[in-house]
mmCIF file of N, CA and C in Angstrom:
data_model
loop_
_atom_site.group_PDB
_atom_site.id
_atom_site.type_symbol
_atom_site.label_atom_id
_atom_site.label_comp_id
_atom_site.label_asym_id
_atom_site.label_seq_id
_atom_site.Cartn_x
_atom_site.Cartn_y
_atom_site.Cartn_z
ATOM 1 N N MET A 6 20.472 40.391 -18.689
ATOM 2 C CA MET A 6 19.645 39.935 -19.793
ATOM 3 C C MET A 6 18.486 40.917 -19.955
ATOM 4 N N ALA A 7 18.467 41.643 -21.033
ATOM 5 C CA ALA A 7 17.435 42.653 -21.276
ATOM 6 C C ALA A 7 16.186 42.004 -21.860
ATOM 7 N N LEU A 8 15.097 42.117 -21.131
ATOM 8 C CA LEU A 8 13.831 41.536 -21.583
ATOM 9 C C LEU A 8 12.725 42.585 -21.562
ATOM 10 N N ARG A 9 13.055 43.831 -21.810
ATOM 11 C CA ARG A 9 12.095 44.930 -21.670
ATOM 12 C C ARG A 9 10.888 44.802 -22.594
ATOM 13 N N ALA A 10 11.085 44.355 -23.818
ATOM 14 C CA ALA A 10 9.983 44.261 -24.775
ATOM 15 C C ALA A 10 9.131 43.012 -24.558
ATOM 16 N N VAL A 11 9.630 42.066 -23.779
ATOM 17 C CA VAL A 11 8.935 40.799 -23.560
ATOM 18 C C VAL A 11 7.890 40.975 -22.464
ATOM 19 N N ARG A 12 6.667 40.498 -22.728
ATOM 20 C CA ARG A 12 5.580 40.597 -21.758
ATOM 21 C C ARG A 12 5.421 39.321 -20.937
ATOM 22 N N GLU A 13 5.866 38.178 -21.491
ATOM 23 C CA GLU A 13 5.739 36.901 -20.793
ATOM 24 C C GLU A 13 6.724 35.921 -21.404
ATOM 25 N N VAL A 14 7.286 35.058 -20.567
ATOM 26 C CA VAL A 14 8.171 33.987 -21.025
ATOM 27 C C VAL A 14 7.573 32.670 -20.557
ATOM 28 N N ARG A 15 7.506 31.703 -21.484
ATOM 29 C CA ARG A 15 7.036 30.361 -21.135
ATOM 30 C C ARG A 15 8.081 29.349 -21.583
ATOM 31 N N VAL A 16 8.431 28.456 -20.686
ATOM 32 C CA VAL A 16 9.359 27.376 -21.010
ATOM 33 C C VAL A 16 8.591 26.076 -20.849
ATOM 34 N N LEU A 17 8.505 25.313 -21.925
ATOM 35 C CA LEU A 17 7.841 24.018 -21.905
ATOM 36 C C LEU A 17 8.915 22.949 -21.968
ATOM 37 N N LEU A 18 8.878 22.031 -21.017
ATOM 38 C CA LEU A 18 9.887 20.980 -20.913
ATOM 39 C C LEU A 18 9.243 19.616 -21.076
ATOM 40 N N CYS A 19 10.038 18.654 -21.532
ATOM 41 C CA CYS A 19 9.595 17.269 -21.544
ATOM 42 C C CYS A 19 10.328 16.546 -20.417
ATOM 43 N N LYS A 20 9.963 15.318 -20.174
ATOM 44 C CA LYS A 20 10.587 14.559 -19.096
ATOM 45 C C LYS A 20 11.881 13.883 -19.528
ATOM 46 N N GLY A 21 12.202 13.935 -20.810
ATOM 47 C CA GLY A 21 13.375 13.240 -21.335
ATOM 48 C C GLY A 21 14.633 14.075 -21.360
ATOM 49 N N GLU A 22 15.664 13.500 -21.953
ATOM 50 C CA GLU A 22 16.982 14.140 -22.042
ATOM 51 C C GLU A 22 17.001 15.357 -22.959
ATOM 52 N N ALA A 23 16.040 15.477 -23.845
ATOM 53 C CA ALA A 23 16.009 16.619 -24.763
ATOM 54 C C ALA A 23 15.887 17.942 -24.013
ATOM 55 N N SER A 24 15.358 17.890 -22.792
ATOM 56 C CA SER A 24 15.170 19.098 -21.985
ATOM 57 C C SER A 24 16.256 19.309 -20.938
ATOM 58 N N ALA A 25 17.284 18.490 -20.925
ATOM 59 C CA ALA A 25 18.295 18.567 -19.864
ATOM 60 C C ALA A 25 18.925 19.957 -19.755
ATOM 61 N N GLY A 26 19.305 20.548 -20.866
ATOM 62 C CA GLY A 26 19.914 21.878 -20.846
ATOM 63 C C GLY A 26 18.943 22.948 -20.390
ATOM 64 N N ALA A 27 17.694 22.842 -20.826
ATOM 65 C CA ALA A 27 16.674 23.812 -20.425
ATOM 66 C C ALA A 27 16.388 23.705 -18.930
ATOM 67 N N LYS A 28 16.350 22.484 -18.413
ATOM 68 C CA LYS A 28 16.136 22.297 -16.976
ATOM 69 C C LYS A 28 17.288 22.890 -16.178
ATOM 70 N N GLN A 29 18.507 22.684 -16.649
ATOM 71 C CA GLN A 29 19.667 23.245 -15.959
ATOM 72 C C GLN A 29 19.640 24.769 -16.019
ATOM 73 N N PHE A 30 19.202 25.318 -17.136
ATOM 74 C CA PHE A 30 19.058 26.769 -17.262
ATOM 75 C C PHE A 30 18.093 27.303 -16.201
ATOM 76 N N ILE A 31 16.971 26.629 -16.013
ATOM 77 C CA ILE A 31 15.986 27.051 -15.012
ATOM 78 C C ILE A 31 16.609 27.013 -13.620
ATOM 79 N N VAL A 32 17.320 25.940 -13.306
ATOM 80 C CA VAL A 32 17.978 25.822 -11.998
ATOM 81 C C VAL A 32 18.992 26.945 -11.801
ATOM 82 N N ASP A 33 19.774 27.224 -12.835
ATOM 83 C CA ASP A 33 20.859 28.206 -12.730
ATOM 84 C C ASP A 33 20.390 29.656 -12.807
ATOM 85 N N LYS A 34 19.404 29.954 -13.626
ATOM 86 C CA LYS A 34 19.101 31.347 -13.973
ATOM 87 C C LYS A 34 17.731 31.876 -13.557
ATOM 88 N N TYR A 35 16.817 30.997 -13.159
ATOM 89 C CA TYR A 35 15.457 31.461 -12.859
ATOM 90 C C TYR A 35 15.451 32.570 -11.801
ATOM 91 N N ALA A 36 16.111 32.350 -10.682
ATOM 92 C CA ALA A 36 16.116 33.342 -9.598
ATOM 93 C C ALA A 36 16.738 34.660 -10.057
ATOM 94 N N GLU A 37 17.800 34.572 -10.828
ATOM 95 C CA GLU A 37 18.468 35.774 -11.345
ATOM 96 C C GLU A 37 17.535 36.576 -12.263
ATOM 97 N N ILE A 38 16.821 35.879 -13.132
ATOM 98 C CA ILE A 38 15.901 36.549 -14.056
ATOM 99 C C ILE A 38 14.747 37.186 -13.289
ATOM 100 N N LYS A 39 14.180 36.456 -12.325
ATOM 101 C CA LYS A 39 13.067 37.000 -11.548
ATOM 102 C C LYS A 39 13.508 38.188 -10.697
ATOM 103 N N LYS A 40 14.735 38.172 -10.224
ATOM 104 C CA LYS A 40 15.245 39.302 -9.448
ATOM 105 C C LYS A 40 15.393 40.539 -10.338
ATOM 106 N N ALA A 41 15.869 40.338 -11.551
ATOM 107 C CA ALA A 41 16.058 41.448 -12.491
ATOM 108 C C ALA A 41 14.741 41.938 -13.089
ATOM 109 N N HIS A 42 13.756 41.036 -13.211
ATOM 110 C CA HIS A 42 12.465 41.366 -13.838
ATOM 111 C C HIS A 42 11.326 40.813 -12.974
ATOM 112 N N PRO A 43 11.109 41.385 -11.792
ATOM 113 C CA PRO A 43 10.136 40.798 -10.855
ATOM 114 C C PRO A 43 8.689 40.792 -11.352
ATOM 115 N N LEU A 44 8.334 41.668 -12.259
ATOM 116 C CA LEU A 44 6.952 41.724 -12.748
ATOM 117 C C LEU A 44 6.721 40.905 -14.013
ATOM 118 N N LEU A 45 7.776 40.339 -14.565
ATOM 119 C CA LEU A 45 7.668 39.548 -15.788
ATOM 120 C C LEU A 45 7.153 38.147 -15.468
ATOM 121 N N PRO A 46 6.004 37.761 -16.031
ATOM 122 C CA PRO A 46 5.563 36.379 -15.850
ATOM 123 C C PRO A 46 6.554 35.430 -16.536
ATOM 124 N N PHE A 47 7.103 34.497 -15.779
ATOM 125 C CA PHE A 47 8.077 33.530 -16.288
ATOM 126 C C PHE A 47 7.559 32.158 -15.884
ATOM 127 N N LEU A 48 6.909 31.489 -16.824
ATOM 128 C CA LEU A 48 6.214 30.235 -16.546
ATOM 129 C C LEU A 48 7.038 29.045 -17.008
ATOM 130 N N VAL A 49 7.104 28.030 -16.168
ATOM 131 C CA VAL A 49 7.822 26.801 -16.502
ATOM 132 C C VAL A 49 6.843 25.647 -16.353
ATOM 133 N N ARG A 50 6.686 24.876 -17.410
ATOM 134 C CA ARG A 50 5.763 23.742 -17.391
ATOM 135 C C ARG A 50 6.465 22.506 -17.936
ATOM 136 N N GLU A 51 6.122 21.354 -17.371
ATOM 137 C CA GLU A 51 6.662 20.088 -17.858
ATOM 138 C C GLU A 51 5.491 19.227 -18.304
ATOM 139 N N ALA A 52 5.618 18.656 -19.497
ATOM 140 C CA ALA A 52 4.557 17.815 -20.038
ATOM 141 C C ALA A 52 5.182 16.598 -20.710
ATOM 142 N N SER A 53 4.625 15.460 -20.454
ATOM 143 C CA SER A 53 5.121 14.226 -21.035
ATOM 144 C C SER A 53 4.930 14.241 -22.551
ATOM 145 N N GLY A 54 6.000 13.976 -23.279
ATOM 146 C CA GLY A 54 5.934 13.897 -24.729
ATOM 147 C C GLY A 54 5.969 15.230 -25.455
ATOM 148 N N ALA A 55 6.059 16.325 -24.728
ATOM 149 C CA ALA A 55 6.089 17.649 -25.363
ATOM 150 C C ALA A 55 7.500 17.982 -25.821
ATOM 151 N N ALA A 56 7.602 18.705 -26.909
ATOM 152 C CA ALA A 56 8.907 19.173 -27.372
ATOM 153 C C ALA A 56 9.299 20.390 -26.531
ATOM 154 N N PRO A 57 10.536 20.439 -26.038
ATOM 155 C CA PRO A 57 10.951 21.588 -25.233
ATOM 156 C C PRO A 57 11.022 22.857 -26.079
ATOM 157 N N THR A 58 10.357 23.904 -25.602
ATOM 158 C CA THR A 58 10.327 25.169 -26.330
ATOM 159 C C THR A 58 10.423 26.348 -25.367
ATOM 160 N N LEU A 59 10.835 27.459 -25.923
ATOM 161 C CA LEU A 59 10.868 28.739 -25.221
ATOM 162 C C LEU A 59 9.964 29.680 -26.009
ATOM 163 N N THR A 60 8.961 30.237 -25.350
ATOM 164 C CA THR A 60 8.028 31.145 -26.006
ATOM 165 C C THR A 60 8.104 32.503 -25.333
ATOM 166 N N ALA A 61 8.273 33.536 -26.127
ATOM 167 C CA ALA A 61 8.255 34.911 -25.626
ATOM 168 C C ALA A 61 7.040 35.603 -26.221
ATOM 169 N N ARG A 62 6.241 36.216 -25.349
ATOM 170 C CA ARG A 62 5.072 36.968 -25.814
ATOM 171 C C ARG A 62 5.389 38.454 -25.719
ATOM 172 N N PHE A 63 5.086 39.158 -26.779
ATOM 173 C CA PHE A 63 5.339 40.590 -26.872
ATOM 174 C C PHE A 63 4.010 41.337 -26.865
ATOM 175 N N ALA A 64 4.049 42.627 -27.043
ATOM 176 C CA ALA A 64 2.836 43.444 -27.096
ATOM 177 C C ALA A 64 1.922 42.974 -28.223
ATOM 178 N N HIS A 65 0.639 43.198 -28.046
ATOM 179 C CA HIS A 65 -0.392 42.856 -29.030
ATOM 180 C C HIS A 65 -0.482 41.351 -29.283
ATOM 181 N N GLY A 66 -0.045 40.536 -28.327
ATOM 182 C CA GLY A 66 -0.177 39.088 -28.437
ATOM 183 C C GLY A 66 0.780 38.406 -29.387
ATOM 184 N N VAL A 67 1.766 39.122 -29.899
ATOM 185 C CA VAL A 67 2.749 38.529 -30.807
ATOM 186 C C VAL A 67 3.638 37.576 -30.013
ATOM 187 N N GLU A 68 3.802 36.358 -30.515
ATOM 188 C CA GLU A 68 4.631 35.359 -29.845
ATOM 189 C C GLU A 68 5.713 34.845 -30.773
ATOM 190 N N LYS A 69 6.869 34.575 -30.186
ATOM 191 C CA LYS A 69 7.962 33.922 -30.906
ATOM 192 C C LYS A 69 8.319 32.666 -30.131
ATOM 193 N N VAL A 70 8.446 31.554 -30.859
ATOM 194 C CA VAL A 70 8.730 30.262 -30.246
ATOM 195 C C VAL A 70 10.069 29.753 -30.754
ATOM 196 N N VAL A 71 10.898 29.278 -29.823
ATOM 197 C CA VAL A 71 12.217 28.752 -30.159
ATOM 198 C C VAL A 71 12.308 27.323 -29.627
ATOM 199 N N PRO A 72 12.674 26.350 -30.463
ATOM 200 C CA PRO A 72 12.855 24.980 -29.971
ATOM 201 C C PRO A 72 14.112 24.883 -29.107
ATOM 202 N N LEU A 73 14.039 24.102 -28.028
ATOM 203 C CA LEU A 73 15.166 23.956 -27.105
ATOM 204 C C LEU A 73 15.728 22.542 -27.064
ATOM 205 N N SER A 74 15.210 21.663 -27.876
ATOM 206 C CA SER A 74 15.605 20.259 -27.838
ATOM 207 C C SER A 74 17.109 20.085 -28.026
ATOM 208 N N GLY A 75 17.748 19.478 -27.033
ATOM 209 C CA GLY A 75 19.169 19.163 -27.109
ATOM 210 C C GLY A 75 20.110 20.320 -26.843
ATOM 211 N N LEU A 76 19.596 21.505 -26.523
ATOM 212 C CA LEU A 76 20.466 22.651 -26.275
ATOM 213 C C LEU A 76 21.041 22.613 -24.862
ATOM 214 N N SER A 77 22.207 23.209 -24.695
ATOM 215 C CA SER A 77 22.820 23.324 -23.369
ATOM 216 C C SER A 77 22.194 24.501 -22.625
ATOM 217 N N SER A 78 22.495 24.603 -21.344
ATOM 218 C CA SER A 78 22.009 25.716 -20.540
ATOM 219 C C SER A 78 22.475 27.050 -21.117
ATOM 220 N N ALA A 79 23.723 27.122 -21.543
ATOM 221 C CA ALA A 79 24.268 28.352 -22.136
ATOM 222 C C ALA A 79 23.553 28.698 -23.440
ATOM 223 N N ASP A 80 23.219 27.677 -24.229
ATOM 224 C CA ASP A 80 22.491 27.909 -25.482
ATOM 225 C C ASP A 80 21.091 28.462 -25.209
ATOM 226 N N VAL A 81 20.440 27.935 -24.175
ATOM 227 C CA VAL A 81 19.107 28.418 -23.810
ATOM 228 C C VAL A 81 19.191 29.883 -23.375
ATOM 229 N N ALA A 82 20.202 30.221 -22.592
ATOM 230 C CA ALA A 82 20.397 31.609 -22.159
ATOM 231 C C ALA A 82 20.596 32.525 -23.359
ATOM 232 N N LYS A 83 21.361 32.054 -24.325
ATOM 233 C CA LYS A 83 21.609 32.846 -25.536
ATOM 234 C C LYS A 83 20.310 33.056 -26.319
ATOM 235 N N LYS A 84 19.507 32.008 -26.441
ATOM 236 C CA LYS A 84 18.229 32.113 -27.166
ATOM 237 C C LYS A 84 17.296 33.108 -26.477
ATOM 238 N N LEU A 85 17.238 33.057 -25.137
ATOM 239 C CA LEU A 85 16.384 33.990 -24.410
ATOM 240 C C LEU A 85 16.881 35.421 -24.586
ATOM 241 N N SER A 86 18.176 35.599 -24.546
ATOM 242 C CA SER A 86 18.761 36.924 -24.745
ATOM 243 C C SER A 86 18.445 37.456 -26.146
ATOM 244 N N GLU A 87 18.540 36.581 -27.143
ATOM 245 C CA GLU A 87 18.213 36.976 -28.518
ATOM 246 C C GLU A 87 16.747 37.383 -28.640
ATOM 247 N N LEU A 88 15.866 36.620 -27.997
ATOM 248 C CA LEU A 88 14.445 36.968 -28.029
ATOM 249 C C LEU A 88 14.200 38.297 -27.325
ATOM 250 N N GLY A 89 14.904 38.515 -26.223
ATOM 251 C CA GLY A 89 14.734 39.744 -25.463
ATOM 252 C C GLY A 89 15.161 40.978 -26.222
ATOM 253 N N SER A 90 16.143 40.820 -27.097
ATOM 254 C CA SER A 90 16.622 41.976 -27.855
ATOM 255 C C SER A 90 15.967 42.086 -29.232
ATOM 256 N N ALA A 91 15.156 41.092 -29.588
ATOM 257 C CA ALA A 91 14.467 41.110 -30.889
ATOM 258 C C ALA A 91 13.227 41.989 -30.802
ATOM 259 N N SER A 92 12.857 42.538 -31.922
ATOM 260 C CA SER A 92 11.592 43.270 -31.964
ATOM 261 C C SER A 92 10.539 42.338 -32.545
ATOM 262 N N PRO A 93 9.331 42.386 -31.994
ATOM 263 C CA PRO A 93 8.288 41.448 -32.433
ATOM 264 C C PRO A 93 7.855 41.642 -33.865
#
């Protein structure tokens, strides 16, 4: 997963079923991503009532936010990959 242009990744989760795929993605892929990109800040936060989102921060503070509600783990991986290959 190429994340060279990304300066920071934030995953916001809720406590409900809407975040099930995102939570599974974290369990399955977090260690792999950190091994491939050890200097990349990859933050995971859980908040009651929050909509699950994936935020990628690029140079000059540009951020892109993707909703994750109801997505599977594979869908979350695809969204992160798309953000990683996108230009800000």
